[in-house]
Amino acid sequence: MDTLLEYYDIYPKVLLAGAEAEITIRPLGAHAAFDAAEGYAVCVLPMKETLEPDEGAKPHIDSKYPWAEPVLENGRLIFTHRFGREQEYYVRVYKKNEIVREKCLQFRVYAVDADLYERRPYRGDLHVHSNWSDGREEPAIVMASYRKAGFDFVGLTDHRRHEASVAAIDAYKDAAVDLCMCTGEEVHIKGNHVHIVNFGGKWSVQKLADSDMDKFNAEVAEIAKNMEIPEGVDRFEYAACMWIFKKIQEAGGLAIFPHPHWRSNVYHDPELMTDALFASGAFDAFELLGGVGVNDLPPKDRDIAMVFQNYALYPHMTVFENMAFGLKLRRVPKAEIAARVAEAADILGLQDYMKRLPKQLSGGQRQRVAVGRAIVRKPKVFLFDEPLSNLDAKMRVEMRGELTRLHRRLGATMIYVTHDQAEAMTMSDRIVVMDKGRVQQVAPPLEVYRNPANLFVAGFIGTPPMNVLRKGGRLMGFRPEAMTLCGTDAPDADVRGIVDVVEPMGAETFVQIVTEDNGRVIARVAPDTTVRPGAAAAFRVAQEQVRWFDAQTGQCLAPQAQEEMT
């Protein structure tokens, strides 16, 4: 088929493993419609098998896999297929008279087991090519197809082309579909067997490498000099991955290391590079915990530790027994259990409480025991579910510092759920702001604070929140510290009004002002500033700190539009 994949969509994308599913492939434009005079054939290939060929077989040989003859109804190809087990599958569509690999349409779908299918865990896609969705079709239709498939979080990435992703975002900015879209690219370095996704980065890491290969090679060589490389792993390639991770993070993106199964066995040991990169902890995300699917594993074998809001300690067990219990279930030798518990107790300052029961501990001590129980597992991922919400304010501050030091010491991935923005701002490397189950923004803490993606983020992050005033057809946002008190007769004052409330905080003072148009703003001023309720006041606003928002959508305007407004 000569038409490109961007003109088609397949749904559903998430299927029930072991069950027969009806699959629909739909053209997204009249010019891409299927021809009723043509015959079509569909081949379904289990991805793991095709990417890890068995002895005597070559990858991507379709003849050994199931074929189906789809029915053409209302311009759509419809076929049924039983997806045997939980994994990814390729769906390839051929013209019957043209069974040529280069001419087929290829889609990817995901089969998941029943318990996960009911919960629909695959709510986002970090790897959707922009050349599937580059604006040549009606954006609302394309985005609606992703929403219908169950996606919330779409990354418009492309092979080595960041500008194509940016163009796609621009084409879709007015699509009336509630989806979080991020730019990105697949970074492919010549000679490397792996590629890394630059997800959400503000500039192209690929172009940075390609623009001056001599400089790139020199920087990678310098990294390789001072790096301990695992045996069997190519030194330069490993160091090049480290370079890519660093540059993606500098660009403000997420460095996503993809699933390793696609690599053929001609490349040393396929798992060595994967294990080495995973152990490095240099990247931000990894598919399925280092390429190992955990859906079929019992919880004790998933290498994930969770700390709950209510501690979930066993009341009849001592501190030592609580911390050791999970290791005993995993049949860890007693000597190793004792060593791990002692190490965790030393980290958390629990050495003097090991024989006490939970009822004999304070709230902070119980929380440290719950954290210690997770530490001794030495997991790949920690999950924290509002672990400090039951503590008083002083203890929350102390535990916040302890968890931050713990993260720095362990170097492990930690996913931390909280409603407390102080915890999110002070503890995180990146914040994911969510509202009603929808991702609003993903960025480092200061980026979220200074450049909120929309009005929800502007009002949610920051104490006090960002001030928002209507100026013509736009909304003007600025933080309280961007305001400077000036004389009421100052001609260049940006905000005028009447002082309503004065809140001395010791190190600073918050002043609430009712503006001339009955709006309300809060200024952060020096503690010795003299203002009284009922008095007139005027303030200048630092223009470089102003952010403009669309009055209808609430979305922050693009940088170019920000400059024009300023």
Short mmCIF file of C-alpha atoms in Angstrom, two decimals, residues 36-510:
data_model
loop_
_atom_site.label_atom_id
_atom_site.label_comp_id
_atom_site.label_asym_id
_atom_site.label_seq_id
_atom_site.Cartn_x
_atom_site.Cartn_y
_atom_site.Cartn_z
CA ALA A 36 -13.55 -2.57 -2.21
CA ALA A 37 -12.15 -4.03 -5.42
CA GLU A 38 -8.94 -5.01 -3.67
CA GLY A 39 -8.60 -8.01 -1.41
CA TYR A 40 -6.83 -7.59 1.92
CA ALA A 41 -5.09 -9.97 4.28
CA VAL A 42 -4.02 -9.49 7.90
CA CYS A 43 -1.15 -11.20 9.69
CA VAL A 44 -0.84 -11.14 13.51
CA LEU A 45 2.67 -11.58 14.92
CA PRO A 46 3.46 -11.96 18.62
CA MET A 47 6.20 -9.39 19.12
CA LYS A 48 8.38 -11.30 21.56
CA GLU A 49 8.59 -14.32 19.27
CA THR A 50 9.43 -12.31 16.17
CA LEU A 51 12.05 -10.27 17.94
CA GLU A 52 13.68 -13.23 19.65
CA PRO A 53 13.73 -15.78 16.79
CA ASP A 54 13.95 -19.42 17.71
CA GLU A 55 16.53 -21.73 16.20
CA GLY A 56 16.22 -22.05 12.44
CA ALA A 57 13.80 -19.16 12.06
CA LYS A 58 14.40 -15.61 10.91
CA PRO A 59 12.58 -12.63 12.39
CA HIS A 60 9.65 -11.06 10.56
CA ILE A 61 8.80 -14.15 8.44
CA ASP A 62 5.04 -13.75 8.35
CA SER A 63 4.19 -17.12 6.79
CA LYS A 64 4.54 -19.02 10.09
CA TYR A 65 2.02 -16.80 11.92
CA PRO A 66 -1.81 -16.61 11.82
CA TRP A 67 -3.51 -14.87 8.91
CA ALA A 68 -7.04 -13.51 8.69
CA GLU A 69 -9.25 -12.18 5.90
CA PRO A 70 -10.85 -8.95 7.10
CA VAL A 71 -14.33 -7.82 6.11
CA LEU A 72 -14.74 -4.36 4.57
CA GLU A 73 -17.68 -2.58 6.24
CA ASN A 74 -18.42 1.14 5.94
CA GLY A 75 -14.90 1.76 4.70
CA ARG A 76 -13.27 -0.06 7.60
CA LEU A 77 -11.43 -3.38 7.74
CA ILE A 78 -12.78 -5.61 10.51
CA PHE A 79 -11.40 -8.97 11.58
CA THR A 80 -11.37 -11.17 14.69
CA HIS A 81 -8.40 -12.84 16.31
CA ARG A 82 -7.59 -14.63 19.54
CA PHE A 83 -4.57 -13.05 21.24
CA GLY A 84 -3.10 -15.97 23.14
CA ARG A 85 -1.01 -14.50 25.92
CA GLU A 86 -0.06 -11.21 27.47
CA GLN A 87 2.44 -9.38 25.24
CA GLU A 88 2.64 -6.92 22.38
CA TYR A 89 1.52 -7.95 18.90
CA TYR A 90 2.16 -6.63 15.42
CA VAL A 91 -0.86 -6.41 13.12
CA ARG A 92 0.18 -6.22 9.45
CA VAL A 93 -2.22 -5.45 6.61
CA TYR A 94 -1.38 -6.45 3.02
CA LYS A 95 -3.07 -6.24 -0.32
CA LYS A 96 -3.70 -9.84 -1.36
CA ASN A 97 -1.95 -9.38 -4.69
CA GLU A 98 1.01 -7.58 -3.08
CA ILE A 99 2.38 -9.53 -0.11
CA VAL A 100 5.49 -7.37 0.22
CA ARG A 101 6.86 -6.47 3.63
CA GLU A 102 7.73 -2.92 2.56
CA LYS A 103 4.18 -2.27 1.33
CA CYS A 104 2.21 -3.41 4.39
CA LEU A 105 0.62 -1.31 7.12
CA GLN A 106 1.93 -2.28 10.54
CA PHE A 107 0.21 -1.50 13.84
CA ARG A 108 0.96 -2.48 17.41
CA VAL A 109 -1.62 -3.65 19.95
CA TYR A 110 -1.29 -4.85 23.55
CA ALA A 111 -2.88 -7.96 25.05
CA VAL A 112 -3.15 -7.97 28.87
CA ASP A 113 -4.47 -10.46 31.39
CA ALA A 114 -8.00 -10.21 32.80
CA ASP A 115 -7.19 -8.55 36.14
CA LEU A 116 -5.20 -5.81 34.44
CA TYR A 117 -7.63 -5.49 31.55
CA GLU A 118 -10.42 -4.63 33.97
CA ARG A 119 -8.31 -1.86 35.47
CA ARG A 120 -7.06 -0.63 32.07
CA PRO A 121 -3.52 0.16 33.22
CA TYR A 122 -2.23 1.23 29.82
CA ARG A 123 -3.59 4.75 30.02
CA GLY A 124 -0.73 6.49 28.27
CA ASP A 125 1.55 6.03 25.30
CA LEU A 126 5.05 7.46 25.47
CA HIS A 127 5.90 6.40 21.95
CA VAL A 128 3.45 7.58 19.30
CA HIS A 129 5.21 8.66 16.11
CA SER A 130 4.39 12.14 14.88
CA ASN A 131 4.40 10.88 11.29
CA TRP A 132 1.28 8.98 12.27
CA SER A 133 -0.29 12.26 13.36
CA ASP A 134 1.42 15.15 11.62
CA GLY A 135 -1.51 17.50 11.10
CA ARG A 136 -2.32 16.50 7.51
CA GLU A 137 -5.51 14.93 8.86
CA GLU A 138 -8.16 16.65 10.95
CA PRO A 139 -6.48 16.91 14.41
CA ALA A 140 -9.72 16.48 16.35
CA ILE A 141 -10.39 13.17 14.58
CA VAL A 142 -6.91 11.83 15.18
CA MET A 143 -6.87 12.87 18.84
CA ALA A 144 -10.39 11.53 19.38
CA SER A 145 -9.21 8.15 18.11
CA TYR A 146 -6.52 8.09 20.80
CA ARG A 147 -9.02 9.13 23.44
CA LYS A 148 -11.41 6.42 22.27
CA ALA A 149 -8.62 3.88 22.58
CA GLY A 150 -8.21 4.87 26.22
CA PHE A 151 -5.08 7.04 26.11
CA ASP A 152 -4.57 10.16 28.22
CA PHE A 153 -0.92 10.95 27.72
CA VAL A 154 0.40 11.04 24.17
CA GLY A 155 3.99 11.68 23.17
CA LEU A 156 4.37 12.75 19.57
CA THR A 157 7.86 11.42 18.90
CA ASP A 158 9.67 10.62 15.69
CA HIS A 159 12.87 8.94 14.53
CA ARG A 160 15.65 11.52 14.70
CA ARG A 161 13.26 14.40 13.94
CA HIS A 162 12.35 16.68 16.82
CA GLU A 163 11.01 19.38 14.49
CA ALA A 164 8.36 16.99 13.15
CA SER A 165 7.13 16.46 16.69
CA VAL A 166 6.97 20.21 17.34
CA ALA A 167 4.99 20.68 14.12
CA ALA A 168 2.56 17.98 15.18
CA ILE A 169 1.97 19.63 18.56
CA ASP A 170 1.35 22.95 16.81
CA ALA A 171 -1.10 21.31 14.40
CA TYR A 172 -3.04 19.75 17.27
CA LYS A 173 -3.06 22.65 19.73
CA ASP A 174 -6.65 23.56 18.84
CA ALA A 175 -7.98 19.99 18.84
CA ALA A 176 -10.99 19.86 21.14
CA VAL A 177 -9.85 16.68 22.89
CA ASP A 178 -8.61 16.52 26.47
CA LEU A 179 -5.19 14.93 25.92
CA CYS A 180 -1.78 15.80 27.29
CA MET A 181 0.60 15.98 24.31
CA CYS A 182 4.38 16.13 24.57
CA THR A 183 7.03 16.64 21.94
CA GLY A 184 9.95 14.28 21.57
CA GLU A 185 12.20 12.23 19.36
CA GLU A 186 13.93 8.88 19.17
CA VAL A 187 17.63 9.56 19.53
CA HIS A 188 19.66 7.21 17.31
CA ILE A 189 23.45 7.54 17.46
CA LYS A 190 25.37 6.00 14.58
CA GLY A 191 26.93 2.73 15.71
CA ASN A 192 24.65 2.33 18.72
CA HIS A 193 22.37 -0.71 18.90
CA VAL A 194 19.92 1.02 21.25
CA HIS A 195 17.85 4.13 20.84
CA ILE A 196 16.56 6.36 23.61
CA VAL A 197 13.38 8.44 23.58
CA ASN A 198 13.70 12.14 24.34
CA PHE A 199 10.19 12.61 25.72
CA GLY A 200 9.08 16.20 26.21
CA GLY A 201 12.50 17.80 25.65
CA LYS A 202 12.53 21.42 24.52
CA TRP A 203 15.22 20.88 21.90
CA SER A 204 16.64 18.10 19.75
CA VAL A 205 19.35 15.96 21.31
CA GLN A 206 19.72 14.14 17.99
CA LYS A 207 20.56 17.38 16.20
CA LEU A 208 22.97 18.30 18.97
CA ALA A 209 24.90 15.07 18.38
CA ASP A 210 24.71 15.19 14.57
CA SER A 211 25.75 18.84 14.27
CA ASP A 212 29.29 18.19 15.51
CA MET A 213 30.22 14.51 15.63
CA ASP A 214 33.83 15.29 16.55
CA LYS A 215 32.67 17.15 19.64
CA PHE A 216 30.18 14.38 20.43
CA ASN A 217 32.86 11.70 20.14
CA ALA A 218 35.23 13.71 22.32
CA GLU A 219 32.62 14.25 25.05
CA VAL A 220 31.63 10.58 25.03
CA ALA A 221 35.28 9.51 25.18
CA GLU A 222 35.76 11.77 28.20
CA ILE A 223 32.76 10.19 29.92
CA ALA A 224 34.08 6.71 29.14
CA LYS A 225 37.47 7.51 30.71
CA ASN A 226 36.08 7.89 34.20
CA MET A 227 33.39 5.22 34.05
CA GLU A 228 33.44 1.64 35.22
CA ILE A 229 31.93 -0.40 32.38
CA PRO A 230 30.41 -3.82 33.07
CA GLU A 231 32.17 -6.73 31.40
CA GLY A 232 30.84 -7.62 27.95
CA VAL A 233 29.31 -4.17 27.32
CA ASP A 234 30.76 -1.89 24.66
CA ARG A 235 32.47 1.00 26.46
CA PHE A 236 31.76 3.72 23.88
CA GLU A 237 28.12 2.72 23.38
CA TYR A 238 27.49 2.65 27.11
CA ALA A 239 29.11 6.07 27.53
CA ALA A 240 27.13 7.40 24.55
CA CYS A 241 23.91 6.37 26.32
CA MET A 242 25.06 8.27 29.40
CA TRP A 243 25.69 11.32 27.21
CA ILE A 244 22.21 11.05 25.70
CA PHE A 245 20.56 10.69 29.12
CA LYS A 246 22.34 13.80 30.37
CA LYS A 247 21.46 15.91 27.32
CA ILE A 248 17.80 14.86 27.40
CA GLN A 249 17.55 15.92 31.03
CA GLU A 250 19.25 19.23 30.20
CA ALA A 251 16.60 19.72 27.52
CA GLY A 252 13.93 19.28 30.18
CA GLY A 253 12.73 15.94 28.84
CA LEU A 254 12.30 12.44 30.20
CA ALA A 255 14.94 9.96 29.09
CA ILE A 256 13.01 6.79 28.27
CA PHE A 257 14.98 3.61 27.71
CA PRO A 258 12.89 1.29 25.53
CA HIS A 259 12.18 -2.39 25.87
CA PRO A 260 15.26 -4.43 24.86
CA HIS A 261 13.59 -7.42 23.17
CA TRP A 262 13.90 -5.99 19.68
CA ARG A 263 17.67 -6.44 19.62
CA SER A 264 18.87 -9.48 17.71
CA ASN A 265 21.26 -12.01 19.18
CA VAL A 266 24.11 -10.78 16.96
CA TYR A 267 24.63 -8.00 19.50
CA HIS A 268 26.71 -9.52 22.35
CA ASP A 269 24.36 -10.58 25.14
CA PRO A 270 21.08 -8.63 24.69
CA GLU A 271 20.58 -8.40 28.43
CA LEU A 272 24.02 -7.10 29.39
CA MET A 273 23.51 -3.56 28.09
CA THR A 274 19.98 -3.52 29.46
CA ASP A 275 21.12 -4.58 32.91
CA ALA A 276 24.04 -2.16 32.88
CA LEU A 277 21.90 0.82 31.88
CA PHE A 278 19.20 -0.10 34.35
CA ALA A 279 21.75 -0.39 37.16
CA SER A 280 23.13 3.04 36.27
CA GLY A 281 19.87 4.75 37.23
CA ALA A 282 20.73 7.54 34.78
CA PHE A 283 17.43 7.55 32.91
CA ASP A 284 13.95 8.62 34.01
CA ALA A 285 11.82 5.68 32.92
CA PHE A 286 12.19 2.14 31.68
CA GLU A 287 9.59 -0.08 30.11
CA LEU A 288 8.30 -2.73 32.49
CA LEU A 289 11.05 -2.60 35.12
CA GLY A 290 14.09 -3.28 33.04
CA GLY A 291 12.34 -5.21 30.33
CA VAL A 292 10.89 -7.78 32.72
CA GLY A 293 7.10 -8.06 32.55
CA VAL A 294 5.74 -8.11 36.10
CA ASN A 295 2.05 -8.61 35.34
CA ASP A 296 2.23 -12.39 35.68
CA LEU A 297 4.37 -12.35 38.83
CA PRO A 298 2.96 -12.52 42.37
CA PRO A 299 3.45 -9.26 44.31
CA LYS A 300 6.34 -10.64 46.37
CA ASP A 301 8.37 -11.26 43.21
CA ARG A 302 7.78 -7.93 41.45
CA ASP A 303 10.70 -6.13 43.10
CA ILE A 304 8.46 -3.21 44.09
CA ALA A 305 8.15 -1.96 47.67
CA MET A 306 5.24 0.15 48.90
CA VAL A 307 4.89 2.44 51.90
CA PHE A 308 1.29 3.13 52.93
CA GLN A 309 -0.39 6.15 54.47
CA ASN A 310 -1.48 4.20 57.56
CA TYR A 311 1.89 2.40 58.04
CA ALA A 312 0.28 -1.10 57.82
CA LEU A 313 2.50 -2.53 60.56
CA TYR A 314 1.71 -5.85 62.22
CA PRO A 315 0.72 -4.88 65.80
CA HIS A 316 1.87 -8.18 67.36
CA MET A 317 5.36 -8.01 65.80
CA THR A 318 8.35 -6.06 67.04
CA VAL A 319 10.10 -3.47 64.88
CA PHE A 320 12.69 -6.06 63.85
CA GLU A 321 10.01 -8.63 62.99
CA ASN A 322 8.01 -6.11 60.95
CA MET A 323 11.06 -5.12 58.94
CA ALA A 324 12.20 -8.71 58.43
CA PHE A 325 8.82 -10.26 57.60
CA GLY A 326 8.94 -9.74 53.84
CA LEU A 327 12.43 -11.20 53.63
CA LYS A 328 11.35 -14.27 55.57
CA LEU A 329 8.56 -14.87 53.05
CA ARG A 330 11.17 -14.73 50.30
CA ARG A 331 13.26 -17.30 52.18
CA VAL A 332 16.27 -15.01 52.53
CA PRO A 333 18.94 -16.54 54.83
CA LYS A 334 18.71 -15.44 58.47
CA ALA A 335 22.19 -13.90 58.51
CA GLU A 336 21.38 -11.75 55.49
CA ILE A 337 18.03 -10.72 57.02
CA ALA A 338 19.79 -9.57 60.18
CA ALA A 339 22.37 -7.63 58.16
CA ARG A 340 19.77 -5.91 55.97
CA VAL A 341 17.55 -4.96 58.91
CA ALA A 342 20.54 -3.61 60.84
CA GLU A 343 21.60 -1.53 57.84
CA ALA A 344 18.09 -0.08 57.42
CA ALA A 345 17.80 0.61 61.15
CA ASP A 346 21.09 2.50 61.02
CA ILE A 347 19.88 4.60 58.07
CA LEU A 348 16.61 5.48 59.81
CA GLY A 349 17.86 5.80 63.39
CA LEU A 350 15.83 2.87 64.70
CA GLN A 351 18.61 0.94 66.45
CA ASP A 352 17.16 1.58 69.93
CA TYR A 353 13.61 0.50 69.04
CA MET A 354 14.10 -2.91 67.46
CA LYS A 355 12.38 -4.85 70.28
CA ARG A 356 9.42 -2.50 70.66
CA LEU A 357 5.91 -3.10 69.38
CA PRO A 358 4.24 -0.52 67.09
CA LYS A 359 1.96 0.67 69.93
CA GLN A 360 5.07 1.75 71.83
CA LEU A 361 6.24 4.04 69.01
CA SER A 362 5.37 7.59 67.99
CA GLY A 363 3.80 8.32 64.60
CA GLY A 364 7.13 9.33 63.09
CA GLN A 365 8.83 6.21 64.40
CA ARG A 366 6.10 3.99 62.97
CA GLN A 367 6.50 5.67 59.62
CA ARG A 368 10.24 5.05 59.70
CA VAL A 369 9.59 1.37 60.41
CA ALA A 370 7.29 1.21 57.37
CA VAL A 371 10.02 2.83 55.25
CA GLY A 372 12.60 0.44 56.73
CA ARG A 373 10.46 -2.55 55.78
CA ALA A 374 10.62 -1.30 52.20
CA ILE A 375 14.35 -0.55 52.28
CA VAL A 376 15.39 -4.06 53.33
CA ARG A 377 13.81 -5.42 50.15
CA LYS A 378 16.32 -3.42 48.07
CA PRO A 379 13.66 -3.03 45.38
CA LYS A 380 13.98 -1.44 41.96
CA VAL A 381 11.04 0.87 42.64
CA PHE A 382 9.58 2.41 45.81
CA LEU A 383 5.90 3.41 45.81
CA PHE A 384 4.91 5.93 48.51
CA ASP A 385 1.19 6.54 49.05
CA GLU A 386 0.92 9.79 51.04
CA PRO A 387 3.25 8.40 53.72
CA LEU A 388 3.42 11.60 55.78
CA SER A 389 -0.21 12.69 55.81
CA ASN A 390 -0.92 11.18 59.26
CA LEU A 391 1.93 13.08 60.92
CA ASP A 392 1.83 16.49 62.58
CA ALA A 393 3.41 19.48 60.83
CA LYS A 394 6.77 19.31 62.64
CA MET A 395 7.14 15.58 62.08
CA ARG A 396 6.23 15.97 58.39
CA VAL A 397 9.10 18.41 57.93
CA GLU A 398 11.53 16.06 59.70
CA MET A 399 10.41 12.98 57.73
CA ARG A 400 10.49 14.95 54.49
CA GLY A 401 14.17 15.61 55.07
CA GLU A 402 14.81 11.98 56.03
CA LEU A 403 13.15 10.64 52.86
CA THR A 404 15.11 13.10 50.72
CA ARG A 405 18.40 11.96 52.27
CA LEU A 406 17.29 8.35 51.89
CA HIS A 407 16.62 8.81 48.19
CA ARG A 408 20.03 10.40 47.73
CA ARG A 409 21.72 7.57 49.61
CA LEU A 410 19.91 4.66 47.94
CA GLY A 411 19.75 6.09 44.44
CA ALA A 412 16.55 4.12 43.77
CA THR A 413 13.50 5.17 41.76
CA MET A 414 10.75 6.51 44.03
CA ILE A 415 7.20 7.33 42.96
CA TYR A 416 5.58 9.48 45.63
CA VAL A 417 1.87 10.36 45.71
CA THR A 418 0.92 13.43 47.72
CA HIS A 419 -1.57 16.28 47.99
CA ASP A 420 1.02 18.38 49.82
CA GLN A 421 2.69 20.67 47.30
CA ALA A 422 5.52 21.40 49.76
CA GLU A 423 6.45 17.71 49.66
CA ALA A 424 6.24 17.67 45.86
CA MET A 425 8.36 20.82 45.44
CA THR A 426 11.05 19.97 47.98
CA MET A 427 11.51 16.23 47.42
CA SER A 428 11.03 15.52 43.73
CA ASP A 429 13.25 15.50 40.67
CA ARG A 430 10.12 15.70 38.53
CA ILE A 431 6.50 16.43 39.34
CA VAL A 432 3.48 14.93 37.58
CA VAL A 433 0.49 17.20 38.31
CA MET A 434 -2.84 15.44 37.90
CA ASP A 435 -6.46 16.61 38.03
CA LYS A 436 -9.39 14.21 37.95
CA GLY A 437 -7.18 11.43 36.64
CA ARG A 438 -5.70 13.54 33.83
CA VAL A 439 -2.02 14.49 33.62
CA GLN A 440 -1.73 18.28 33.49
CA GLN A 441 2.05 18.78 33.48
CA VAL A 442 5.29 16.82 33.85
CA ALA A 443 8.38 18.88 34.66
CA PRO A 444 11.03 19.64 37.31
CA PRO A 445 9.62 21.46 40.38
CA LEU A 446 10.84 24.95 39.52
CA GLU A 447 9.65 24.58 35.93
CA VAL A 448 6.16 23.72 37.18
CA TYR A 449 6.26 26.70 39.56
CA ARG A 450 7.60 29.24 37.07
CA ASN A 451 5.90 28.01 33.90
CA PRO A 452 2.62 26.25 34.76
CA ALA A 453 1.04 24.50 31.80
CA ASN A 454 -2.46 25.76 32.59
CA LEU A 455 -4.59 27.57 35.15
CA PHE A 456 -5.11 24.46 37.25
CA VAL A 457 -1.38 24.00 37.76
CA ALA A 458 -0.95 27.75 38.38
CA GLY A 459 -3.53 27.62 41.16
CA PHE A 460 -2.47 24.28 42.61
CA ILE A 461 1.29 24.79 42.91
CA GLY A 462 2.50 27.62 45.10
CA THR A 463 1.46 29.03 48.47
CA PRO A 464 -0.11 31.48 47.90
CA PRO A 465 -1.10 30.41 44.39
CA MET A 466 -0.40 32.37 41.23
CA ASN A 467 -2.44 35.54 40.85
CA VAL A 468 -4.63 35.69 37.74
CA LEU A 469 -6.22 38.85 36.33
CA ARG A 470 -8.18 39.32 33.13
CA LYS A 471 -6.52 41.68 30.66
CA GLY A 472 -8.64 42.03 27.55
CA GLY A 473 -9.19 38.60 26.00
CA ARG A 474 -6.29 37.00 27.90
CA LEU A 475 -5.54 36.06 31.48
CA MET A 476 -2.42 37.50 33.12
CA GLY A 477 -0.74 35.30 35.72
CA PHE A 478 2.05 36.24 38.12
CA ARG A 479 3.40 34.97 41.42
CA PRO A 480 3.02 37.04 44.64
CA GLU A 481 6.78 37.69 44.77
CA ALA A 482 6.63 39.32 41.31
CA MET A 483 4.78 42.29 42.87
CA THR A 484 6.62 45.36 44.19
CA LEU A 485 4.85 48.05 46.23
CA CYS A 486 4.98 51.52 44.66
CA GLY A 487 3.27 54.85 45.20
CA THR A 488 -0.42 55.10 44.45
CA ASP A 489 0.33 57.92 42.01
CA ALA A 490 2.93 55.90 40.07
CA PRO A 491 1.91 56.02 36.38
CA ASP A 492 3.51 52.64 35.60
CA ALA A 493 1.67 50.67 38.33
CA ASP A 494 0.27 47.39 36.98
CA VAL A 495 -2.12 46.62 39.85
CA ARG A 496 -4.18 49.12 41.88
CA GLY A 497 -6.68 48.39 44.61
CA ILE A 498 -7.61 48.44 48.27
CA VAL A 499 -5.76 46.46 50.93
CA ASP A 500 -8.14 43.87 52.36
CA VAL A 501 -6.06 41.60 54.61
CA VAL A 502 -2.48 41.83 55.92
CA GLU A 503 -0.89 38.53 57.07
CA PRO A 504 2.51 38.89 58.81
CA MET A 505 4.41 35.58 58.53
CA GLY A 506 7.63 36.60 60.24
CA ALA A 507 10.09 36.32 57.38
CA GLU A 508 7.58 37.87 54.96
CA THR A 509 4.14 39.44 54.83
CA PHE A 510 1.22 38.54 52.57
#
